[in-house]
Amino acid sequence: MQSKHSPTKWLTYFVLLVWAIISLLPLYWVFSTALQLPDYVESDPPKMIPMGIVEYFTHPENRSQIVHDTFSGFQQLFNSTNIWRWFFNSAYISIVVTAGILVLDTMAGYALAKKQFPGRKLFFWLIIATMMIPGQITLVPLFIMVQNLGLMNTHWALILPDLSMVFGVFLMRQYMLSLPNDLLESAKIDGASEWKTFWKIVVPLSKPALATLGIFTFMNVWNSFLWPIIVLNDADLYTLPVGLKTLQDQNLAIFKLLMSGAAVAAVPMIVVFMSFQRYFIKGLTLGGVKE
Amino acid sequence: MSSSQATQLPEQSQLDAKALPPALRRRPSLLREMWKQRAAYLFLLPKLILFTAFVLIPVIWAFVLAFQEYGVFGSEWVGFKNFTSVADSEAFRTALWNTLKYTVVTVPLQVILALVLATLIHPLGRRAQSFFRGAFYLPTVTSMVIIAMVWRWVYNYRYGLFNYMLGFLGIPAQDWLNQSNTALWALIIMSVLIPPGVGIIMYLAAMDAIPDQLYEAAKIDGASGLQRWRKITVPLLKPTTLYLTMLSLIGSFQVFTQILLMTGGGPGHATETLVTLIYKTAFRDLEFGLASAQAIVLFVITLIFGIAQYWLMYRKAEE
Amino acid sequence: MIYKKYTKVFAVLATAAMLSVTLAGCSKDSASSSKQETANWTGKITIWDGPRWEENGNKYAWIESQKKAFESSHPGVTVEIVQVPWADMNDKLGVSIAGKAWPDVAPVDISGNGVNAAFLKQKVLEPLDDYVTADDKKDFLPNALDAYSQDGKLYGLPGGMTVHGMLLNLDLFQERNVEPPKDGKWTWNEFVDDMKKLTYDKDGDGKIDVYGLSTYIKNGYYESWPFLYMDGGRPLSDDLTKFTFDSKEAEGAMKKLADLKNIPVAPKEMGSGDVGGTWKAFSAQKNVAVEPWATWAIQAAQKANMKNFMVAAYPSGSGKPVTIGGVGGWMMFHQDDAGKKKVVADLMKQLTSTEQQVVTAKNYSVFPSRKSAVDQNPFADNPQMQQAQKLTETAVMIPKQVNWKKIDEAIQSQLQLVLNGEKSPEDAMGEAKKTVDDLLTK
């Protein structure tokens, strides 16, 4: 529409860049503070870059000390907190739930999309209805239930309710409605069993929806906070967000340490995002995945 | 091929039905039909069991709990007492008022910001588009716990980035999170400055779907860029706007994590919101019945807002 | 081809899921407790503890060594430690009790939370009178035992006592030529005069950067409260039926404390800052000369290489000198099995033995609650702890009211507004009274 170098275009770029910087600044600040030399963490005015980078060149005689100080937040984090444990807990719970959700929701979505069985509509509307109800309503009953089942302070208390979320069923159903019926029927005529049809034809064809569902499930479980702080007591069982909260609650006010912890928790999601960006984007336009 | 599998073919089952006596032909018995479709139930079963146990029963239970007073060694029925306590409670009114303030400011700003940014991004080249999409979406995939921690640090009275930035504008330093007249605003500012990544991406997709001919035609009619945007883009994006507003509305009614981590609802009750109140009522005061009643009231309020907003936007659209 | 690759990933994920599910299933313990009432009960005891002092990077070393000792003296008994951060301890305990999933033993600090009274009301605490001999009872300091007693029954074993006192950075006192209070005692006016001298512009840029006093207001923390007590004000009447923080004595003291920021001898953050930031200002940045703390801070300051500091009393007003004390100890939660009850009591006795009280006193800066431990003089080489010990004579406890947690919140949230200068003490306490009166009649 406009010529390549029109002033409007430059203005657009300028506005967008400024806003993007503002948006990314807090995230940058996490890493910048985590890597800041301890003496500069609390300085007025704040230092915008980790001063180790500057001092590395201005004080070549102190290089090893400067490098050590730059990473001392992480060192303290790894030595004096359970961060690896929390990281491991978060990772394995997220993977288990994601894998489970993919299996369960694909199966259920397939049944709802491609099978004509009595009760099909009932189940579908039940799912739609519960998707509308805010999670806070089930907080207390779920808590009492988890207690009664003896699951309190175990990872089961996180995994089972997460596996029960219905959004994925809805997503998979919507996606599978578009799969051609002929293909499924010809498979049956060829003598493929129900399971084989599902596994060899439906699952491969649903790959884009599966990728989206997997990513969003992983992200939601990795970031989940409210429920884990309620059901986990033992510091060894904490997930990363809960562990970070305790770090903050311990009232140490050591921002370098806090931000190092935040950085450790942020990196995996950033990596996941960078590698699967197109699925994130696709997922959002596939029917508004994010909660 | 085993016969049981064959019967699952639709054609086959119709054939079966025809073989039945005429009375049963039109409405085959339910059990029979269910047996024929047993594979479907098997596919559904695992999820259904979990769903019933951890979603359906808890939802129903919540409505039961709201009429009970929960005790460690037994609960008792109290009728509508929990709901009348909610209505009488000053804490609930404060929390509701704070939540409304937060919602009324953040929701429109988030949606408008998403629309404006998407409008700016849309005409750019592919690379620039994907760069900005990524830049604006990245903060959204970061855990709110991390965002809250860093913003707490950003708002630090002495060493925080925020006061430093405001210093350039000549605005005196404030202890943002610890004064009751600024704390809620600090949270609002933060939620507006977290870029509306979801919104931008959805708007961009919706803009892609608008046919170019519409713009060409308007151009021929002499409409300016802004006019084309107002008369074509914005109206055609209405379904997206509605969806995003709804999403944002639900999110801001349930705002919790950043408040728990940044102010804990204080100072005083200046940043207490409905969900922090529910959380405290349930898991600090251990009044499970009352908390359930509060959660149900929250649900109803969200519902009313959602319906009102839907109605407003569509009535306007029909004018 | 892509499909094939995909199904592989799918299969791997599914296997991973099943594996971890099985693993998680194995790690979950089968809490079996024998129902027979034998003296030699065997099984598992769950104990909660928070991080204490650090040994080789492990802040749970003490409780772990206690676990080992107990398990070897009680074959067949295993002790499971649940590590709970102190900040979460009270809320987590409350939640677990509401969910009927309490631990067998947990540390319950009487000073801060008043949860013990709420636990009592819920009947989830076990009385311990049958397991503590009369001689043993005599060895505990009466006020420590009293803190865990209700209606003539003993519901906990005290492990140590704490008290709040003022920590004075003597380097700053010397720098400003201020004489520290003699015997650690000062009146309000002397205190304010000293604070004025200690508040100054250190680097000469025209801005004050060292302040006399700072502290904070936070639910369950009472560092600032002895100031409010100094003219005789108290939060509740002695019979716990009336809210009395709206008395002239209490509101006057609040005003005096809030006014310190206007003089100014206290930084803007006083009242609103967090615990860590306040502590750091005193111990690391050294830009506050005096801060009130519970006794744990003495240990922390010594470890932070602050050699030149002393412990003084809170300034005295028109009331008698007073500070707030606390008792830390262990409580046993509801047991069905009498045999287990005895074993759990044994564990509690081990944790609060004379020997262990001396160890905790030396490492964790709490005062022993046993006379026999006091006699061993654990603070012989610790002058600051000796100074703090003198304050215990003036210590009073936080009211033991069933709803104290909520009362505390109602008061503290208003106090914060007073210190912020956003509300007058009268308005704030009027507001608090509404909530508290309600809670007192419940």
Coordinates of C-alpha atoms in Angstrom, one line a residue, chain B residues 102-264:
Chain B
Y102 CA -9.2 -3.5 38.1
T103 CA -11.4 -5.1 35.4
V104 CA -13.0 -1.9 34.2
V105 CA -9.6 -0.3 33.6
T106 CA -7.5 -3.3 32.4
V107 CA -9.9 -5.1 30.1
P108 CA -10.6 -2.3 27.6
L109 CA -7.0 -1.2 27.7
Q110 CA -5.7 -4.6 27.0
V111 CA -8.2 -5.2 24.1
I112 CA -7.6 -1.7 22.5
L113 CA -3.9 -2.1 22.9
A114 CA -4.0 -5.5 21.1
L115 CA -6.1 -4.0 18.3
V116 CA -3.8 -1.0 17.8
L117 CA -0.6 -3.1 17.9
A118 CA -2.1 -5.7 15.6
T119 CA -3.1 -2.9 13.2
L120 CA 0.4 -1.6 13.2
I121 CA 2.0 -5.0 12.7
H122 CA -0.3 -6.2 10.0
P123 CA 0.9 -4.2 7.0
L124 CA 4.6 -5.1 7.8
G125 CA 6.6 -7.7 5.9
R126 CA 6.6 -11.4 7.0
R127 CA 9.8 -11.2 8.9
A128 CA 8.9 -8.1 10.8
Q129 CA 5.5 -9.5 11.5
S130 CA 6.8 -12.7 13.0
F131 CA 9.5 -10.7 15.0
F132 CA 6.9 -8.5 16.7
R133 CA 4.5 -11.4 17.2
G134 CA 7.2 -13.2 19.0
A135 CA 8.3 -10.2 21.0
F136 CA 4.8 -9.4 22.2
Y137 CA 3.9 -13.0 22.9
L138 CA 7.0 -14.1 24.7
P139 CA 6.2 -12.4 28.0
T140 CA 2.8 -14.1 27.9
V141 CA 4.3 -17.6 28.1
T142 CA 6.4 -16.7 31.1
S143 CA 5.0 -17.8 34.4
M144 CA 3.1 -15.1 36.3
V145 CA 5.1 -16.0 39.3
I146 CA 8.3 -14.8 37.5
I147 CA 6.6 -11.7 36.2
A148 CA 5.3 -10.8 39.6
M149 CA 8.7 -11.3 41.2
V150 CA 10.4 -9.1 38.7
W151 CA 7.7 -6.4 38.9
R152 CA 8.0 -6.4 42.7
W153 CA 11.6 -5.6 42.1
V154 CA 10.8 -3.1 39.4
Y155 CA 8.5 -1.3 41.8
N156 CA 11.1 -1.2 44.6
Y157 CA 11.0 2.2 46.2
R158 CA 14.7 2.9 46.3
Y159 CA 16.3 0.8 43.6
G160 CA 13.4 0.0 41.3
L161 CA 13.5 0.5 37.6
F162 CA 10.0 2.1 37.6
N163 CA 10.8 5.1 39.8
Y164 CA 14.0 5.5 37.9
M165 CA 12.1 5.7 34.6
L166 CA 9.6 8.1 36.1
G167 CA 12.5 10.2 37.3
F168 CA 13.1 11.2 33.6
L169 CA 9.6 12.5 33.4
G170 CA 10.1 14.5 36.7
I171 CA 7.6 12.3 38.6
P172 CA 8.7 11.9 42.3
A173 CA 9.5 8.4 43.6
Q174 CA 6.6 6.5 45.2
D175 CA 6.6 3.4 47.3
W176 CA 4.1 2.0 44.7
L177 CA 3.1 -1.3 46.2
N178 CA 3.0 -0.2 49.9
Q179 CA 0.7 2.8 49.8
S180 CA -3.0 2.1 49.8
N181 CA -3.7 4.8 47.2
T182 CA -1.1 3.6 44.7
A183 CA -1.0 -0.2 45.2
L184 CA -3.9 -1.2 43.0
W185 CA -2.9 1.2 40.3
A186 CA 0.6 -0.3 40.3
L187 CA -1.0 -3.7 39.7
I188 CA -3.2 -2.2 36.9
I189 CA -0.2 -0.5 35.2
M190 CA 1.7 -3.7 35.3
S191 CA -1.1 -5.7 33.8
V192 CA -1.5 -3.2 31.0
L193 CA 2.3 -3.2 30.3
I194 CA 2.4 -6.9 30.0
P195 CA 1.8 -7.0 26.2
P196 CA -1.5 -8.6 25.1
G197 CA 0.2 -11.3 23.1
V198 CA -2.8 -13.5 22.7
G199 CA -4.9 -10.6 21.5
I200 CA -2.4 -9.5 18.9
I201 CA -2.0 -12.9 17.4
M202 CA -5.8 -13.4 17.2
Y203 CA -6.4 -10.0 15.7
L204 CA -3.6 -10.6 13.1
A205 CA -5.2 -13.9 12.1
A206 CA -8.6 -12.2 11.8
M207 CA -7.2 -9.4 9.7
D208 CA -5.6 -11.9 7.4
A209 CA -9.1 -13.2 6.7
I210 CA -10.6 -9.9 5.6
P211 CA -10.7 -9.9 1.8
D212 CA -8.5 -7.2 0.1
Q213 CA -11.3 -6.3 -2.3
L214 CA -13.2 -4.5 0.5
Y215 CA -10.3 -2.2 1.0
E216 CA -9.8 -1.7 -2.7
A217 CA -13.4 -0.7 -3.1
A218 CA -13.3 1.7 -0.2
K219 CA -10.1 3.2 -1.6
I220 CA -11.8 3.9 -4.9
D221 CA -14.6 5.6 -3.0
G222 CA -11.9 7.9 -1.6
A223 CA -11.9 6.6 2.0
S224 CA -8.7 7.5 4.0
G225 CA -6.7 4.9 5.8
L226 CA -8.2 5.7 9.1
Q227 CA -11.7 5.7 7.7
R228 CA -11.1 2.3 6.1
W229 CA -9.8 1.0 9.5
R230 CA -12.9 2.4 11.3
K231 CA -15.5 1.3 8.8
I232 CA -14.1 -2.0 7.6
T233 CA -11.4 -3.4 9.9
V234 CA -12.9 -2.7 13.3
P235 CA -16.5 -3.9 12.5
L236 CA -15.3 -7.1 10.8
L237 CA -13.1 -7.9 13.8
K238 CA -16.1 -7.8 16.1
P239 CA -16.2 -11.5 16.8
T240 CA -12.5 -11.5 17.7
T241 CA -13.0 -8.4 19.9
L242 CA -15.9 -10.1 21.7
Y243 CA -13.9 -13.3 22.3
L244 CA -10.9 -11.4 23.5
T245 CA -13.0 -9.2 25.8
M246 CA -14.6 -12.3 27.3
L247 CA -11.2 -13.9 27.8
S248 CA -9.7 -10.8 29.4
L249 CA -12.8 -10.3 31.5
I250 CA -12.6 -13.8 32.9
G251 CA -8.8 -13.4 33.5
S252 CA -9.2 -10.1 35.3
F253 CA -12.0 -11.3 37.5
Q254 CA -9.7 -14.2 38.6
V255 CA -6.6 -12.1 39.1
F256 CA -4.6 -13.8 41.9
T257 CA -1.0 -14.8 41.5
Q258 CA 0.5 -11.3 41.1
I259 CA -1.5 -10.0 44.0
L260 CA -0.5 -12.8 46.3
L261 CA 3.1 -12.4 45.5
M262 CA 3.3 -8.6 45.2
T263 CA 1.0 -7.2 47.9
G264 CA -0.7 -10.1 49.6

